[in-house]
XYZ file of C-alpha atoms in Angstrom:
556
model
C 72.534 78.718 106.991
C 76.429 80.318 106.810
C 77.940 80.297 103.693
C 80.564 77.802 102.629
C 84.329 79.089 103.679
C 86.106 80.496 100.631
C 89.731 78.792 100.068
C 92.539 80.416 100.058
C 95.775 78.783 99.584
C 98.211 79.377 102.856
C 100.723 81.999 103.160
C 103.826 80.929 101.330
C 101.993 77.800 99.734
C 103.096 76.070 96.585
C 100.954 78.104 93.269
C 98.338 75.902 91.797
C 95.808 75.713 89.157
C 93.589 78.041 91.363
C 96.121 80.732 92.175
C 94.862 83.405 90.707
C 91.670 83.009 92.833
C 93.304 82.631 95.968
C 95.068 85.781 95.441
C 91.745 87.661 94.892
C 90.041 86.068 97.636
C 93.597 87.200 100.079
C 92.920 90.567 98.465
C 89.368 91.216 99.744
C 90.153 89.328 103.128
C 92.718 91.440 104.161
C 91.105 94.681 101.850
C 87.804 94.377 103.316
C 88.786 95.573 107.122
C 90.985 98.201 105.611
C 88.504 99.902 103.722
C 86.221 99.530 106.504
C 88.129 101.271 109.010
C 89.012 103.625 106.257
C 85.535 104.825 105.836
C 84.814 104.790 109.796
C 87.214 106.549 110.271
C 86.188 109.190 107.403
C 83.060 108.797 108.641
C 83.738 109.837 112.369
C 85.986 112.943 110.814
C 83.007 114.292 109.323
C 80.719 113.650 112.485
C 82.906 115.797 114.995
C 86.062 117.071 115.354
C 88.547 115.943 118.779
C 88.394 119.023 120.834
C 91.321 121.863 120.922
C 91.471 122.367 124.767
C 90.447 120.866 127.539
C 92.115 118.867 130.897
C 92.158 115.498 128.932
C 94.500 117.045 125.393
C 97.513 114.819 126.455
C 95.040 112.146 125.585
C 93.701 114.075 122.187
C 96.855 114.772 121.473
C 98.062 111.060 121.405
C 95.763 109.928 119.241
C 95.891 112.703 116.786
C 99.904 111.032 116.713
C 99.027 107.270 117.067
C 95.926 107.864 113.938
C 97.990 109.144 111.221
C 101.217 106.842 112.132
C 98.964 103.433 112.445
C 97.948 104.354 108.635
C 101.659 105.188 107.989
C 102.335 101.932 109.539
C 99.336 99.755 107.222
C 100.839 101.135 104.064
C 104.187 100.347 105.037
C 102.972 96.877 105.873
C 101.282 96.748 102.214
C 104.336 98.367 101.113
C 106.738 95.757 102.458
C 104.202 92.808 101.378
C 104.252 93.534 97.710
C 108.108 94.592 97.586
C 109.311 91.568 99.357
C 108.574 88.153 98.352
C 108.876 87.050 102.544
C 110.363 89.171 105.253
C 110.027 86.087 107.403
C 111.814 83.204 107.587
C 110.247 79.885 108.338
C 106.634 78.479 107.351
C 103.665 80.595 108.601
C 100.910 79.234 110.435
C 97.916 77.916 107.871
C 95.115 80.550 107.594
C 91.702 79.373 108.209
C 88.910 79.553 106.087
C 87.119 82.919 105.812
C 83.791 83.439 107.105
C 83.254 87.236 106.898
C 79.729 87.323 107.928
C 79.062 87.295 111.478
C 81.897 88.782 112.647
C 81.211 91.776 109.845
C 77.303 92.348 111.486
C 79.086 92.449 114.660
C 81.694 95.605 113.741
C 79.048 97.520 111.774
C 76.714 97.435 115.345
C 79.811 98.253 117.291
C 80.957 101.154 115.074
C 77.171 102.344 115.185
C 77.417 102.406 118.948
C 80.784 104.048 118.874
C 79.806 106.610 116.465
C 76.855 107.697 118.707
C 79.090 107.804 121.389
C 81.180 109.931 119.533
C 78.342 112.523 119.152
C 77.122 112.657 122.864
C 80.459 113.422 124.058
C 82.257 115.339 121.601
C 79.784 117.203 119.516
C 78.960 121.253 119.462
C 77.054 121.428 122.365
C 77.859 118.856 124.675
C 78.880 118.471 128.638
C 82.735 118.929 129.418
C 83.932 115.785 128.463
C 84.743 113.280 131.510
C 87.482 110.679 132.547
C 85.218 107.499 132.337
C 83.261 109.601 129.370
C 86.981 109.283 127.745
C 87.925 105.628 128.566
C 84.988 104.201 127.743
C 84.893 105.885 124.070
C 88.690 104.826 124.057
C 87.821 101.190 124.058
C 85.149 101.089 122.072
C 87.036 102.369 119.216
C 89.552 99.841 119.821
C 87.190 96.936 120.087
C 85.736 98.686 116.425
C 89.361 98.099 114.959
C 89.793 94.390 116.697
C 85.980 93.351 114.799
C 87.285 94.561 111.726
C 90.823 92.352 112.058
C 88.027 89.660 113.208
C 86.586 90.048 109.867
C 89.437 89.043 108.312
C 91.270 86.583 110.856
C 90.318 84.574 114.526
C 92.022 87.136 116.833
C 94.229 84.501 118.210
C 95.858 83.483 114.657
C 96.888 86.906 113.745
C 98.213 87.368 117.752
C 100.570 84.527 116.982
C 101.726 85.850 113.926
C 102.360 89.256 115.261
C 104.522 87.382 117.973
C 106.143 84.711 116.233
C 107.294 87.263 112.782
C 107.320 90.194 114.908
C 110.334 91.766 112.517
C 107.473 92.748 109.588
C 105.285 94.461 111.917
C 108.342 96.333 113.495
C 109.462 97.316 109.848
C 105.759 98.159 108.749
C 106.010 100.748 112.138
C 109.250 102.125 111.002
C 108.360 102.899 107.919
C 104.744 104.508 109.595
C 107.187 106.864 111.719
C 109.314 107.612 109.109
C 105.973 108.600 106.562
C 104.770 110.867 109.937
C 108.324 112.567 110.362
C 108.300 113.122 106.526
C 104.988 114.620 106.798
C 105.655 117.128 109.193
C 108.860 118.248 107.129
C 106.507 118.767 103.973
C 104.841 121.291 106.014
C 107.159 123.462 105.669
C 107.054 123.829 102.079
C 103.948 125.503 102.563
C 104.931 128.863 102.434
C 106.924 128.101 99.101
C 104.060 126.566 97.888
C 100.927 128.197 99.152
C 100.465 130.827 96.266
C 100.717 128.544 93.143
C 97.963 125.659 95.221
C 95.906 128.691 96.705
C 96.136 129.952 92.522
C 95.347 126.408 91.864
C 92.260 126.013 93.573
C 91.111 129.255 92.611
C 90.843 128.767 89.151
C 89.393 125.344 89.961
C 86.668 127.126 91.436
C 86.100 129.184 88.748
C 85.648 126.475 86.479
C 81.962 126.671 88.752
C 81.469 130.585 87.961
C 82.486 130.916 91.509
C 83.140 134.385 92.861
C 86.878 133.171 94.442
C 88.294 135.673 96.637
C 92.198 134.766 97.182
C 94.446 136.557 99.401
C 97.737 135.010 99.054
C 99.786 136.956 101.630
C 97.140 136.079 104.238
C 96.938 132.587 102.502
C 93.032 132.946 102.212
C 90.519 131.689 100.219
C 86.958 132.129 99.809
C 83.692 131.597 97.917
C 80.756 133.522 98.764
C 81.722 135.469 101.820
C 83.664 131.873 102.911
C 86.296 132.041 103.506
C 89.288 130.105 105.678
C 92.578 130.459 105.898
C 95.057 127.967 105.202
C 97.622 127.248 107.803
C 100.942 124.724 107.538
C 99.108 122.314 109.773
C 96.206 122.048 107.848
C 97.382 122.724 104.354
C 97.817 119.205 103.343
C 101.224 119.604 101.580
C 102.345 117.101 104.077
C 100.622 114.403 101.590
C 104.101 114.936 99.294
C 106.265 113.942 102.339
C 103.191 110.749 102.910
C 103.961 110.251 98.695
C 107.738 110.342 98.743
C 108.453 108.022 101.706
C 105.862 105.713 100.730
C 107.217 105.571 97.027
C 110.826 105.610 98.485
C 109.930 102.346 100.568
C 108.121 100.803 97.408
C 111.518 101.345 95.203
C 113.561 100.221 97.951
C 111.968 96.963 98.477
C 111.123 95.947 94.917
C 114.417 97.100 92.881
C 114.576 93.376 92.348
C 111.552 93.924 89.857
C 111.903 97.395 88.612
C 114.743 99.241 86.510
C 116.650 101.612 88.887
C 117.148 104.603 88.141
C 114.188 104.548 85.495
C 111.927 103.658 89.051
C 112.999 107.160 90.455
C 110.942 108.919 88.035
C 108.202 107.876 90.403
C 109.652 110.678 92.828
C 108.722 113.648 91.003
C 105.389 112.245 89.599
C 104.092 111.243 92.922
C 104.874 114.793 94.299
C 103.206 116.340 90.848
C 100.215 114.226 92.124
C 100.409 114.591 95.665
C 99.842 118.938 94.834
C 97.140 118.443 92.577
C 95.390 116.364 95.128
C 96.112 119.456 97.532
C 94.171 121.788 95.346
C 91.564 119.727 94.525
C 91.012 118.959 98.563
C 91.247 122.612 98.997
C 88.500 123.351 96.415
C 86.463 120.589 97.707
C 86.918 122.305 101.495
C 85.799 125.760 100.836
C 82.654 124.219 98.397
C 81.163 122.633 101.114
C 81.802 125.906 103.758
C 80.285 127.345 100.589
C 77.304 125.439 100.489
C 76.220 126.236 103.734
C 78.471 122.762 105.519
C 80.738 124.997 107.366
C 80.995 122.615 110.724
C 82.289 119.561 107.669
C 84.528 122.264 105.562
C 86.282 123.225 108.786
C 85.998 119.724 111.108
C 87.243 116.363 110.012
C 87.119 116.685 106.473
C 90.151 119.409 106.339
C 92.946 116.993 108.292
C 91.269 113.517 108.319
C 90.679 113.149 104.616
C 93.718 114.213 103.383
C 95.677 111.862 105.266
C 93.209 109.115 103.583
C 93.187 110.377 99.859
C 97.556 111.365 100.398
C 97.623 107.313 101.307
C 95.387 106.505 98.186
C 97.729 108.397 96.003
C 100.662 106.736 97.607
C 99.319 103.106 97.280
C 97.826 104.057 93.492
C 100.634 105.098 92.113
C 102.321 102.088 93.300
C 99.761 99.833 91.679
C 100.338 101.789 88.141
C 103.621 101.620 88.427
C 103.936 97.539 88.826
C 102.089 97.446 85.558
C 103.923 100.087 83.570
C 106.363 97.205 81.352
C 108.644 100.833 81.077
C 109.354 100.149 84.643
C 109.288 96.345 85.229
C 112.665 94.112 84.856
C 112.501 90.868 83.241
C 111.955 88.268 85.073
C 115.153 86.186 85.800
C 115.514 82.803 84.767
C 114.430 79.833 86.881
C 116.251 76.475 85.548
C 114.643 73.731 88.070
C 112.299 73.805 90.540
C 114.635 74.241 93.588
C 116.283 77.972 91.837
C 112.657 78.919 91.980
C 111.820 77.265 95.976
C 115.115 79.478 96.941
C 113.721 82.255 94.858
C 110.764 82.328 96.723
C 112.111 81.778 99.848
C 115.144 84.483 99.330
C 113.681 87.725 102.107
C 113.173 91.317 100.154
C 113.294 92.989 103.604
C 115.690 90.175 106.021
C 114.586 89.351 109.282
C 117.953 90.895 110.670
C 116.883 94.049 109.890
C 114.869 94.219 112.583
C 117.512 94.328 115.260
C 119.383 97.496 113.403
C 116.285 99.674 113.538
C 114.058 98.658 116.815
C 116.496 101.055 118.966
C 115.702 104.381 117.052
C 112.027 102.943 116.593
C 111.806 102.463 120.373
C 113.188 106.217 120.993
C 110.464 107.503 118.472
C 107.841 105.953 119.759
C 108.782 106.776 122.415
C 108.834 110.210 122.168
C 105.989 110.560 120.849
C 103.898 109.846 123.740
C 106.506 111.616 125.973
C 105.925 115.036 123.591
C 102.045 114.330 123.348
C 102.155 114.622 126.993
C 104.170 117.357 127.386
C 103.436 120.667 127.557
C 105.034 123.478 125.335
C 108.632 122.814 124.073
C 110.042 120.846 126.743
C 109.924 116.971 126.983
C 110.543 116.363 130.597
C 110.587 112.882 130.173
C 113.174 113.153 127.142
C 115.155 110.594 129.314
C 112.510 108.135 128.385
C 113.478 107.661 124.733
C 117.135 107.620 125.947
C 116.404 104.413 127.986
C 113.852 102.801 125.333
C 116.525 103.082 123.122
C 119.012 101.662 125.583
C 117.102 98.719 126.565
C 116.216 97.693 122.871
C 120.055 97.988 122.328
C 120.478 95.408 124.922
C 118.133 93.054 124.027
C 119.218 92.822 120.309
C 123.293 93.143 120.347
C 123.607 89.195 119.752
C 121.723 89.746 116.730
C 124.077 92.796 115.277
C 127.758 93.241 114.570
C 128.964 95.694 116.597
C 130.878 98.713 115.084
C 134.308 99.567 116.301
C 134.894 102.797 117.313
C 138.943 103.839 116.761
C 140.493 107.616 115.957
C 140.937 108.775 112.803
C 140.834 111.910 111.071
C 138.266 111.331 108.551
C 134.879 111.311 111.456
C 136.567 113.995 112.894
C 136.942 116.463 109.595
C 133.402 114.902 108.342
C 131.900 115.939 112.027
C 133.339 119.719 112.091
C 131.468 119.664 108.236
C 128.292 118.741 109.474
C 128.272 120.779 112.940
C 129.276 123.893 111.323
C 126.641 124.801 109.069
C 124.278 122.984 111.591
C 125.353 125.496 113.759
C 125.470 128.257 111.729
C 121.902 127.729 110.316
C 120.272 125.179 111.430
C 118.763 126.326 114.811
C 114.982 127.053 115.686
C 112.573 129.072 117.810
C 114.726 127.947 120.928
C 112.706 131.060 123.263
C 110.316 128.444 124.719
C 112.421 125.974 125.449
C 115.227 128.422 126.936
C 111.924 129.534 129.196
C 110.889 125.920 129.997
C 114.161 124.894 130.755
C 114.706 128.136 133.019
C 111.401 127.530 135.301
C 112.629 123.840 136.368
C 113.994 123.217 139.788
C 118.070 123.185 139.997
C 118.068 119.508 140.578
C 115.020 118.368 137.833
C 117.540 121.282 135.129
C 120.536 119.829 135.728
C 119.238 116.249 135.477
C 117.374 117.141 132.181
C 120.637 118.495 130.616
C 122.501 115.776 131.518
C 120.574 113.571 130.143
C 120.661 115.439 126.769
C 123.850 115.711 126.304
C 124.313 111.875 126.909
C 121.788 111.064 125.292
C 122.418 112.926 122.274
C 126.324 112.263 122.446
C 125.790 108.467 122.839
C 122.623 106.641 122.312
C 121.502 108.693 119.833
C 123.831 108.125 117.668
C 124.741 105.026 118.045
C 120.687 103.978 117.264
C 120.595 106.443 114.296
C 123.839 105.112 112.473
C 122.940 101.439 113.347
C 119.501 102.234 111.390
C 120.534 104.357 108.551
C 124.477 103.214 108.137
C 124.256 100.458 109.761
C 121.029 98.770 107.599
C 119.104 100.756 105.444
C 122.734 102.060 103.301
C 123.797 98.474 102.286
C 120.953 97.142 101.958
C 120.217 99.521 99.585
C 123.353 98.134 97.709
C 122.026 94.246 97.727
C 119.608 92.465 99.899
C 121.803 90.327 101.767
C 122.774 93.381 103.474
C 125.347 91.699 106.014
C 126.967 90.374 103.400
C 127.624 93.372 101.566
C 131.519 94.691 101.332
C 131.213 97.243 103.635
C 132.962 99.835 101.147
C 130.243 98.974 98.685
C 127.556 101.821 97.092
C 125.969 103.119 95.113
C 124.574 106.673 94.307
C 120.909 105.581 95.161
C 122.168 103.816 98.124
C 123.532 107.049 99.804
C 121.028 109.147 98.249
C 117.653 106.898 99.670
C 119.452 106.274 103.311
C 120.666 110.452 103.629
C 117.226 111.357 102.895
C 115.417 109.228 105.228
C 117.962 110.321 107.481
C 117.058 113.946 106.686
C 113.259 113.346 107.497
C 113.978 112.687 110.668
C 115.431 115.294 111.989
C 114.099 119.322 111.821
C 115.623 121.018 108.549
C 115.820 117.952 106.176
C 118.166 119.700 103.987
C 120.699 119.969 106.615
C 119.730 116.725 107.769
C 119.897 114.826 104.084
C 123.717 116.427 103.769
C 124.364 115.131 107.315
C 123.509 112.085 106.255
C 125.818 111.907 103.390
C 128.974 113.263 105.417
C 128.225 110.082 108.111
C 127.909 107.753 104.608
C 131.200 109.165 103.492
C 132.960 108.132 107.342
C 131.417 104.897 106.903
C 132.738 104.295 103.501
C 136.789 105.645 104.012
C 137.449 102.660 106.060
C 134.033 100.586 105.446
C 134.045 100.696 109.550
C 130.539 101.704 111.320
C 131.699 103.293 113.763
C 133.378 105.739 112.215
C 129.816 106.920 111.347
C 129.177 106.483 114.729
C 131.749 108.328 115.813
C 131.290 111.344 113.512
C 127.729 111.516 114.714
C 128.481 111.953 118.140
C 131.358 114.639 117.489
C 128.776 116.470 115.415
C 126.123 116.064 118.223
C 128.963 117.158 120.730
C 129.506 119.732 119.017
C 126.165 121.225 118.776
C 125.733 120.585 122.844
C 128.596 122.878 123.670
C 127.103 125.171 121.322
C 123.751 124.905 123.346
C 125.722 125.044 126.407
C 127.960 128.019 125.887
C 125.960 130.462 123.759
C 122.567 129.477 124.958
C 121.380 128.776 121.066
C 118.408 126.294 122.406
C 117.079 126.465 119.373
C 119.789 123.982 118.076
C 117.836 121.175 120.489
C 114.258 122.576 119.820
């Protein structure tokens, strides 16, 4: 005998007597495959580790990418959901009644089966792993994620819904690449702030009459002749970048609720969080080497788990901060019952956005299956982001207003600013790519440069400054974003959209202060593209720097 189907009122439906109830019972629907993929996925960490070498690491390396961003992207989704009252317009499709149960025993049988395929193939000990060893592991991890959505939803429903409002799950993506980008930039913090979390855990340890060994210019740590070293990849200081973005997106999408700037506070208390997480996930690591768990201390639990406890800090300190009254606005008034339909109806996050930000999300994801295949610093296939980017800017110019591009001094001073110090300081480890670049055919070179420079004079920034200028910068200002004067800002405006800006790119310091000289172009003459236009001079600029001095680290 099933049990009955609990009711839930549909997406977007009129509140009744019973919605309270409803919104508990949405809570676990949608909660209960989260946290089970959560703990598989925990759970898998800790079983074995993906493997460092081998003919098949394009394929590792892909999914250590496409792992951390599909969480980036959930809690974005989440993010976006509670910050925005509908990012959709038009009705959605009625959910149907929830019958967990079968569809539950089902995923728990087909995660068992996957997790003992995990350990034939990838454990100490086994056979070189194989192509069909590969593919078939491959899909039965994705039919493990499809059984949990099952749990939740008929597969079908929640196809349609990804196709017919495909804008939030676009958004939800964005903001997944943007958390991943902002992660690797934390990393390198690390060696500002390796001694005080390495001093951290230490005297965490000792609170255990542990014998700690620390040796802070080697960045080790020990207890009992264990010890590991800490590098920037592993060090889980890119949880504050996770924090930040994920905090950032929260403030951004529900300043209609909070008090701005009170909200900002939020900033520096999820990064004072974030650390102390660090330390107590480093303490927790070399424990359980400690204990005699070396192959868990130095598999999963090191990488794997952080990303999961960094999102839990992220999404917690989001839920304390909705109930903190020091935070929350009042409520605005609602004098009939259509105010209040309109209220309901008005988007946090409008459907238009979409169309700003799907060229630079197209080039991203792109790239990152284009690097993950790729071997050492050069992206051969860099020309694949280029026409991603180009094709997504085809398929959504009816939906944008196109900037104007016409000379005036302002991009051109505001370009010279940016390029300069960018120049001057901002370059990289360009050796490997200067190699890489040297051992390619004339032809395959001269194609690959070409495309560079045209890619990085043109489409580039054209996609950036529709995303960041373009959207994200007055919207920031009021939600109605193409309705916004476009001299109109505000401090946080410019602030929020330069540092997203700045995560993107290598050096977000020098990125962030890019960001606010293309702000500034936008705002002389309220055009776009003069922000447009000083992007490309800046990226120009750089190019001819690459091309006549031979400073590859300016592209690396």
């Amino acid at each position: 005998m099933s049990a009955p189907p609990l009711p839930l009122a549909p997406p977007g439906g009129a509140p009744s007597a019973s919605g309270a109830t409803a919104d508990r019972s949405g809570a676990l629907r949608w909660g209960l495959p989260a946290a089970l993929l959560a703990a598989e996925y925990l759970a898998l960490s800790i079983l074995v580790d993906l493997p460092l070498d081998g003919p098949y690491m394009p394929v590792v390396r892909t999914l250590r990418l496409a792992v951390p961003v599909a969480l980036g992207a959930a809690v974005g989704g989440v993010l976006l959901a509670r910050g925005s009252r509908s990012a959709e317009p038009g009705p959605a499709a009625p959910l149907p009644a929830w019958r967990p149960g079968p569809a539950l025993a089902v995923q728990v049988a087909a995660f068992a089966a996957a997790a003992a395929l995990t350990r034939r193939i990838l454990a100490e000990g086994a056979p070189p792993l194989t192509g069909g060893a590969l593919a078939a592991w491959l899909a039965i991890l994705v039919a493990v994620v499809l059984l949990a959505v099952r749990t939740a939803a008929p597969l079908a429903w929640v196809a349609r819904r990804v196709v017919t409002r495909w804008r939030t799950p676009l958004l939800a993506l964005a903001a997944g690449l943007l958390a991943w980008r902002g992660a690797l930039e934390a990393e390198r913090l690390w060696g500002v702030l390796s001694e005080g979390t390495l001093r951290g855990a230490a005297a965490l340890l000792r609170l255990g009459a542990a014998p700690v060994t620390v040796e802070l210019e080697e960045r080790l740590i020990g207890v009992g002749g264990f010890d590991v070293e800490i590098s920037e990849v592993c060090s889980g200081v890119d949880g504050l970048g996770l924090v930040l973005v994920f905090q950032a997106v929260w403030i951004a999408t529900s300043r209609d609720r909070v008090r701005l700037p009170r909200a900002l506070v939020l900033l520096p208390l999820g990064a004072a969080a974030a650390l102390a997480a660090n330390v107590l996930r480093i303490a927790a690591l070399v424990l359980l080497g400690a204990s005699g768990r070396e192959a868990l201390a130095l598999g999963g639990f090191h990488s794997r788990a952080g990303w999961v406890l960094f999102t839990a800090v992220a999404l917690g300190s989001v839920a304390l901060a909705e109930r903190a009254a020091w935070l929350r606005r009042a409520p605005a008034p609602r004098p009939d019952a259509t105010a209040a339909a309109a209220s309901v109806a008005a988007p946090g996050v409008p459907a238009a956005a979409a169309a700003y930000v799907a060229p630079l999300l197209g080039a991203i994801a792109t790239a990152l299956v284009t690097g993950a295949w790729s071997e050492g610093a050069l992206d051969r296939a860099y020309g694949a982001r280029i026409l991603v980017a180009g094709i997504a800017l085809l398929l959504v110019r009816r939906s944008l207003s196109p900037p104007v591009l016409s000379w005036s001094w302002p991009p051109v001073l505001l370009a010279g600013a940016v390029a300069v110090p960018w120049i001057a300081f901002g370059a990289g480890d360009g050796a490997g790519l200067a190699d890489a670049v040297a051992r390619l055919g004339p032809a395959e070179r001269a194609a690959w440069i070409a495309t560079r420079v045209a890619g990085s004079c043109l489409v580039v920034p054209l996609a950036e400054e529709l995303a960041f200028r373009g959207f994200l910068l007055p919207w920031l200002v009021s939600p109605d974003f193409e309705r916004v004067p476009p001299r109109a800002w505000t401090w946080t405006a410019v602030a929020l959209s330069s540092l997203g800006f700045g995560l993107l790119h290598g050096g977000w310091i020098l990125g962030t202060a890019a960001g606010v000289a293309f702000a500034i172009a936008r705002l002389v003459r309220g055009r776009l593209g003069d922000a447009v236009l000083a992007h490309a001079l800046c990226n120009a600029a750089i190019a001819a720097a690459v091309m006549l001095s031979g400073r590859w680290g300016l592209w690396s």
